[in-house]
């Protein structure tokens, strides 16, 4: 037997009559090779969870097509016709994984949302444990890799270095967590209030607070197709994570500028002492050219760091929309005409499914 625990605005705990609706949000970009298999596995998982009364019958999958250039959207349309559990959102152009994921989360109509990539590297069976953890009271459940055996040595080292660098810069982030996570309606509605266009959800979501937990899983190889995160996009995302959540690089620039100024002052005093007191001249051009090159290089680096932050201010102040939705396919299920606010008030704790004996 299973029941659903509902917590009202007055804090009173009671048992609701139905299971929570689950929406699985899957961002996609040129995933025609893997999408049919992803849909098959998600369809089977939803059917199993519904049969076991873990989730409501109107639970569904929302694919977000991030401006794909292949047959991804055509496949999503065909999936929707073949099964009522599939819906889709099509962005007008490619806006990047983080924006596509954010668009899907904010459009999702479930009581519980789970985000997962389409490449099948994340273990879908971990969703069951995520639901159990949410039933215990967690509003956010992070999927964390138990190991990085599928990564190359270089990727493992750079990833761990990056996580430690973020921690050093006071950015709150979950180690070995990507974007495989569960969020309750309350957490998603809190996320809706963050309107910045420079998105790095892995560090933004921990800022929400609420009760959180983690579920570990083994990450598999990509089932088909190629990675949509080449080195350039990975570096851009890494830079986004640093500059969107920490001002320490600006402080480091200030400290570096002060240190170089102090060093230049010491060199000036030494040069004057050598010329006026010791009556000695500085031999060679290296003692002149090298400091000039060094100072110029540091100056350009500092201007670049400051420019990154100024650029973000420029983008944010324009208040442009993150994306435009070109097409929407609703799952062919009942009760999907209810707005999220009608399901759960923003001030209420969302209903959580709790197993009972």
PDB file of N, CA and C in Angstrom, residues 117 121-122 142-151 155-156 159 163 175-180 202 215-219:
ATOM      1  N   UNK A 117      19.516  13.586 -18.886  1.00  0.00           N
ATOM      2  CA  UNK A 117      19.973  13.767 -20.261  1.00  0.00           C
ATOM      3  C   UNK A 117      19.478  12.634 -21.142  1.00  0.00           C
ATOM      4  N   UNK A 121      23.370   7.957 -20.282  1.00  0.00           N
ATOM      5  CA  UNK A 121      24.520   7.731 -19.412  1.00  0.00           C
ATOM      6  C   UNK A 121      24.103   7.715 -17.943  1.00  0.00           C
ATOM      7  N   UNK A 122      23.046   8.439 -17.621  1.00  0.00           N
ATOM      8  CA  UNK A 122      22.513   8.414 -16.253  1.00  0.00           C
ATOM      9  C   UNK A 122      21.636   7.177 -16.064  1.00  0.00           C
ATOM     10  N   UNK A 142      19.917  15.010  -5.539  1.00  0.00           N
ATOM     11  CA  UNK A 142      20.964  15.064  -6.551  1.00  0.00           C
ATOM     12  C   UNK A 142      21.436  13.661  -6.916  1.00  0.00           C
ATOM     13  N   UNK A 143      21.515  13.391  -8.208  1.00  0.00           N
ATOM     14  CA  UNK A 143      22.129  12.159  -8.666  1.00  0.00           C
ATOM     15  C   UNK A 143      23.629  12.343  -8.753  1.00  0.00           C
ATOM     16  N   UNK A 144      24.381  11.552  -8.001  1.00  0.00           N
ATOM     17  CA  UNK A 144      25.835  11.706  -7.907  1.00  0.00           C
ATOM     18  C   UNK A 144      26.509  10.444  -8.424  1.00  0.00           C
ATOM     19  N   UNK A 145      27.476  10.611  -9.288  1.00  0.00           N
ATOM     20  CA  UNK A 145      28.210   9.451  -9.816  1.00  0.00           C
ATOM     21  C   UNK A 145      29.010   8.781  -8.703  1.00  0.00           C
ATOM     22  N   UNK A 146      28.941   7.467  -8.662  1.00  0.00           N
ATOM     23  CA  UNK A 146      29.725   6.731  -7.673  1.00  0.00           C
ATOM     24  C   UNK A 146      31.182   6.631  -8.093  1.00  0.00           C
ATOM     25  N   UNK A 147      31.443   6.755  -9.396  1.00  0.00           N
ATOM     26  CA  UNK A 147      32.809   6.717  -9.930  1.00  0.00           C
ATOM     27  C   UNK A 147      32.799   7.362 -11.307  1.00  0.00           C
ATOM     28  N   UNK A 148      33.981   7.689 -11.812  1.00  0.00           N
ATOM     29  CA  UNK A 148      34.102   8.298 -13.139  1.00  0.00           C
ATOM     30  C   UNK A 148      34.898   7.369 -14.052  1.00  0.00           C
ATOM     31  N   UNK A 149      34.556   6.091 -14.012  1.00  0.00           N
ATOM     32  CA  UNK A 149      35.303   5.096 -14.780  1.00  0.00           C
ATOM     33  C   UNK A 149      35.109   5.251 -16.281  1.00  0.00           C
ATOM     34  N   UNK A 150      34.024   5.870 -16.707  1.00  0.00           N
ATOM     35  CA  UNK A 150      33.783   6.048 -18.140  1.00  0.00           C
ATOM     36  C   UNK A 150      34.529   7.257 -18.696  1.00  0.00           C
ATOM     37  N   UNK A 151      35.118   8.070 -17.828  1.00  0.00           N
ATOM     38  CA  UNK A 151      35.865   9.245 -18.278  1.00  0.00           C
ATOM     39  C   UNK A 151      37.327   8.901 -18.513  1.00  0.00           C
ATOM     40  N   UNK A 155      40.049  13.850 -18.265  1.00  0.00           N
ATOM     41  CA  UNK A 155      38.761  14.424 -17.881  1.00  0.00           C
ATOM     42  C   UNK A 155      38.521  14.276 -16.388  1.00  0.00           C
ATOM     43  N   UNK A 156      38.928  13.138 -15.811  1.00  0.00           N
ATOM     44  CA  UNK A 156      38.757  12.952 -14.365  1.00  0.00           C
ATOM     45  C   UNK A 156      39.565  13.987 -13.588  1.00  0.00           C
ATOM     46  N   UNK A 159      38.118  17.524 -14.080  1.00  0.00           N
ATOM     47  CA  UNK A 159      36.839  17.663 -13.387  1.00  0.00           C
ATOM     48  C   UNK A 159      37.042  17.859 -11.889  1.00  0.00           C
ATOM     49  N   UNK A 163      36.064  21.153  -9.624  1.00  0.00           N
ATOM     50  CA  UNK A 163      35.207  21.124  -8.438  1.00  0.00           C
ATOM     51  C   UNK A 163      35.919  21.758  -7.242  1.00  0.00           C
ATOM     52  N   UNK A 175      29.799  17.636  -5.620  1.00  0.00           N
ATOM     53  CA  UNK A 175      30.852  16.920  -6.340  1.00  0.00           C
ATOM     54  C   UNK A 175      30.254  15.789  -7.186  1.00  0.00           C
ATOM     55  N   UNK A 176      30.749  15.664  -8.416  1.00  0.00           N
ATOM     56  CA  UNK A 176      30.377  14.584  -9.340  1.00  0.00           C
ATOM     57  C   UNK A 176      28.875  14.549  -9.630  1.00  0.00           C
ATOM     58  N   UNK A 177      28.250  15.706  -9.577  1.00  0.00           N
ATOM     59  CA  UNK A 177      26.840  15.825  -9.955  1.00  0.00           C
ATOM     60  C   UNK A 177      26.742  16.668 -11.209  1.00  0.00           C
ATOM     61  N   UNK A 178      25.951  16.203 -12.180  1.00  0.00           N
ATOM     62  CA  UNK A 178      25.755  16.967 -13.408  1.00  0.00           C
ATOM     63  C   UNK A 178      24.380  17.627 -13.355  1.00  0.00           C
ATOM     64  N   UNK A 179      23.409  17.098 -14.103  1.00  0.00           N
ATOM     65  CA  UNK A 179      22.063  17.681 -14.095  1.00  0.00           C
ATOM     66  C   UNK A 179      20.989  16.613 -13.917  1.00  0.00           C
ATOM     67  N   UNK A 180      21.368  15.482 -13.344  1.00  0.00           N
ATOM     68  CA  UNK A 180      20.434  14.407 -13.035  1.00  0.00           C
ATOM     69  C   UNK A 180      19.945  14.628 -11.616  1.00  0.00           C
ATOM     70  N   UNK A 202      23.946  23.808 -11.866  1.00  0.00           N
ATOM     71  CA  UNK A 202      24.621  22.974 -10.866  1.00  0.00           C
ATOM     72  C   UNK A 202      25.016  23.776  -9.625  1.00  0.00           C
ATOM     73  N   UNK A 215      21.642  10.659  -4.257  1.00  0.00           N
ATOM     74  CA  UNK A 215      21.520   9.252  -4.634  1.00  0.00           C
ATOM     75  C   UNK A 215      22.687   8.939  -5.564  1.00  0.00           C
ATOM     76  N   UNK A 216      23.455   7.928  -5.252  1.00  0.00           N
ATOM     77  CA  UNK A 216      24.608   7.575  -6.085  1.00  0.00           C
ATOM     78  C   UNK A 216      24.196   6.553  -7.145  1.00  0.00           C
ATOM     79  N   UNK A 217      24.878   6.602  -8.259  1.00  0.00           N
ATOM     80  CA  UNK A 217      24.610   5.674  -9.367  1.00  0.00           C
ATOM     81  C   UNK A 217      25.866   5.526 -10.212  1.00  0.00           C
ATOM     82  N   UNK A 218      25.913   4.467 -10.982  1.00  0.00           N
ATOM     83  CA  UNK A 218      27.036   4.244 -11.891  1.00  0.00           C
ATOM     84  C   UNK A 218      26.707   4.835 -13.258  1.00  0.00           C
ATOM     85  N   UNK A 219      27.584   5.685 -13.742  1.00  0.00           N
ATOM     86  CA  UNK A 219      27.367   6.344 -15.028  1.00  0.00           C
ATOM     87  C   UNK A 219      27.863   5.438 -16.145  1.00  0.00           C
TER      88      UNK A 219
END
